[in-house]
Tab-separated table of C-alpha atoms in Angstrom:
chain	number	residue	atom	x	y	z
A	1	ARG	CA	5.437	7.667	-12.855
A	2	ASN	CA	5.874	4.445	-15.039
A	3	GLU	CA	7.373	2.430	-12.367
A	4	LEU	CA	5.161	3.776	-9.760
A	5	TRP	CA	2.212	2.427	-11.847
A	6	ALA	CA	4.085	-1.044	-12.578
A	7	ALA	CA	4.518	-1.184	-8.890
A	8	ILE	CA	0.977	-0.749	-8.346
A	9	GLY	CA	-0.255	-3.149	-10.778
A	10	GLY	CA	2.261	-5.895	-9.071
A	11	LEU	CA	0.373	-5.492	-5.968
A	12	PRO	CA	-2.217	-8.357	-4.866
A	13	GLU	CA	-5.690	-7.501	-6.038
A	14	GLU	CA	-6.997	-6.794	-2.373
A	15	HIS	CA	-4.182	-4.184	-1.560
A	16	ARG	CA	-4.477	-2.480	-5.267
A	17	GLU	CA	-8.057	-2.105	-5.122
A	18	VAL	CA	-7.738	-0.299	-1.362
A	19	LEU	CA	-5.239	1.999	-2.660
A	20	LEU	CA	-6.738	3.134	-5.691
A	21	LEU	CA	-9.990	3.698	-3.998
A	22	PHE	CA	-8.613	5.590	-1.190
A	23	TYR	CA	-5.929	7.615	-3.352
A	24	CYS	CA	-7.077	7.820	-6.788
A	25	ASP	CA	-11.134	8.056	-5.926
A	26	ASN	CA	-10.443	10.037	-3.081
A	27	LEU	CA	-12.843	7.812	-0.963
A	28	SER	CA	-12.761	7.627	2.840
A	29	TYR	CA	-11.734	4.509	4.947
A	30	ASP	CA	-15.484	4.376	6.002
A	31	ALA	CA	-16.358	4.490	2.316
A	32	VAL	CA	-13.942	1.967	1.126
A	33	ALA	CA	-15.195	-0.146	3.662
A	34	GLU	CA	-18.669	0.147	2.733
A	35	LEU	CA	-18.015	-0.355	-1.128
A	36	LEU	CA	-16.080	-3.650	-0.374
A	37	ASP	CA	-18.222	-4.698	2.351
A	38	VAL	CA	-15.228	-5.076	4.612
A	39	SER	CA	-14.736	-3.568	8.091
A	40	ARG	CA	-13.029	-0.102	8.508
A	41	ALA	CA	-9.903	-2.022	10.393
A	42	THR	CA	-9.754	-4.231	7.304
A	43	VAL	CA	-9.028	-1.148	5.113
A	44	ASN	CA	-6.632	0.209	7.542
A	45	ALA	CA	-4.753	-3.143	7.374
A	46	ARG	CA	-4.712	-3.336	3.752
A	47	LEU	CA	-3.895	0.107	2.862
A	48	ALA	CA	-1.017	-0.148	5.328
A	49	LYS	CA	0.151	-3.327	3.653
A	50	ALA	CA	-0.236	-1.571	0.406
A	51	ARG	CA	2.125	1.255	1.484
A	52	ASP	CA	4.697	-0.874	2.820
A	53	LEU	CA	4.727	-3.522	-0.353
A	54	LEU	CA	5.142	-0.202	-2.343
A	55	ARG	CA	7.803	1.243	-0.285
A	56	ARG	CA	9.642	-2.003	-0.572
A	57	ARG	CA	9.316	-2.355	-4.301
A	58	LEU	CA	9.945	1.315	-5.095
A	59	ASP	CA	12.942	1.586	-2.785
A	60	PRO	CA	14.692	-1.472	-2.123
A	61	GLU	CA	18.140	0.064	-1.039
A	62	GLY	CA	16.191	2.099	1.418
A	63	GLU	CA	14.565	-0.845	2.860
A	64	ARG	CA	17.744	-2.739	3.300
A	65	ARG	CA	18.993	0.311	5.274
A	66	ARG	CA	16.056	0.359	7.494
A	67	GLU	CA	16.518	-3.330	8.197
A	68	LEU	CA	20.083	-2.945	9.103
A	69	HIS	CA	19.367	0.068	11.395
A	70	GLN	CA	16.603	-1.940	13.300
A	71	ARG	CA	18.908	-4.663	13.770
A	72	SER	CA	21.518	-2.402	15.203
């Protein structure tokens, strides 16, 4: 749990904010978009990037395996 929160804390603010609003505050994409005054597409892109960054930080070995697999 501490590792997850540390990884979330290390995200760029725009990605961390969207992630927390969506998962912790249980807001919809539309609600997050309205609150942040951005498009739904921007919320989608930021959330996807946040997930990717967390995946890379929390499972660097798994990320390396995925990269190797994609190259072959």
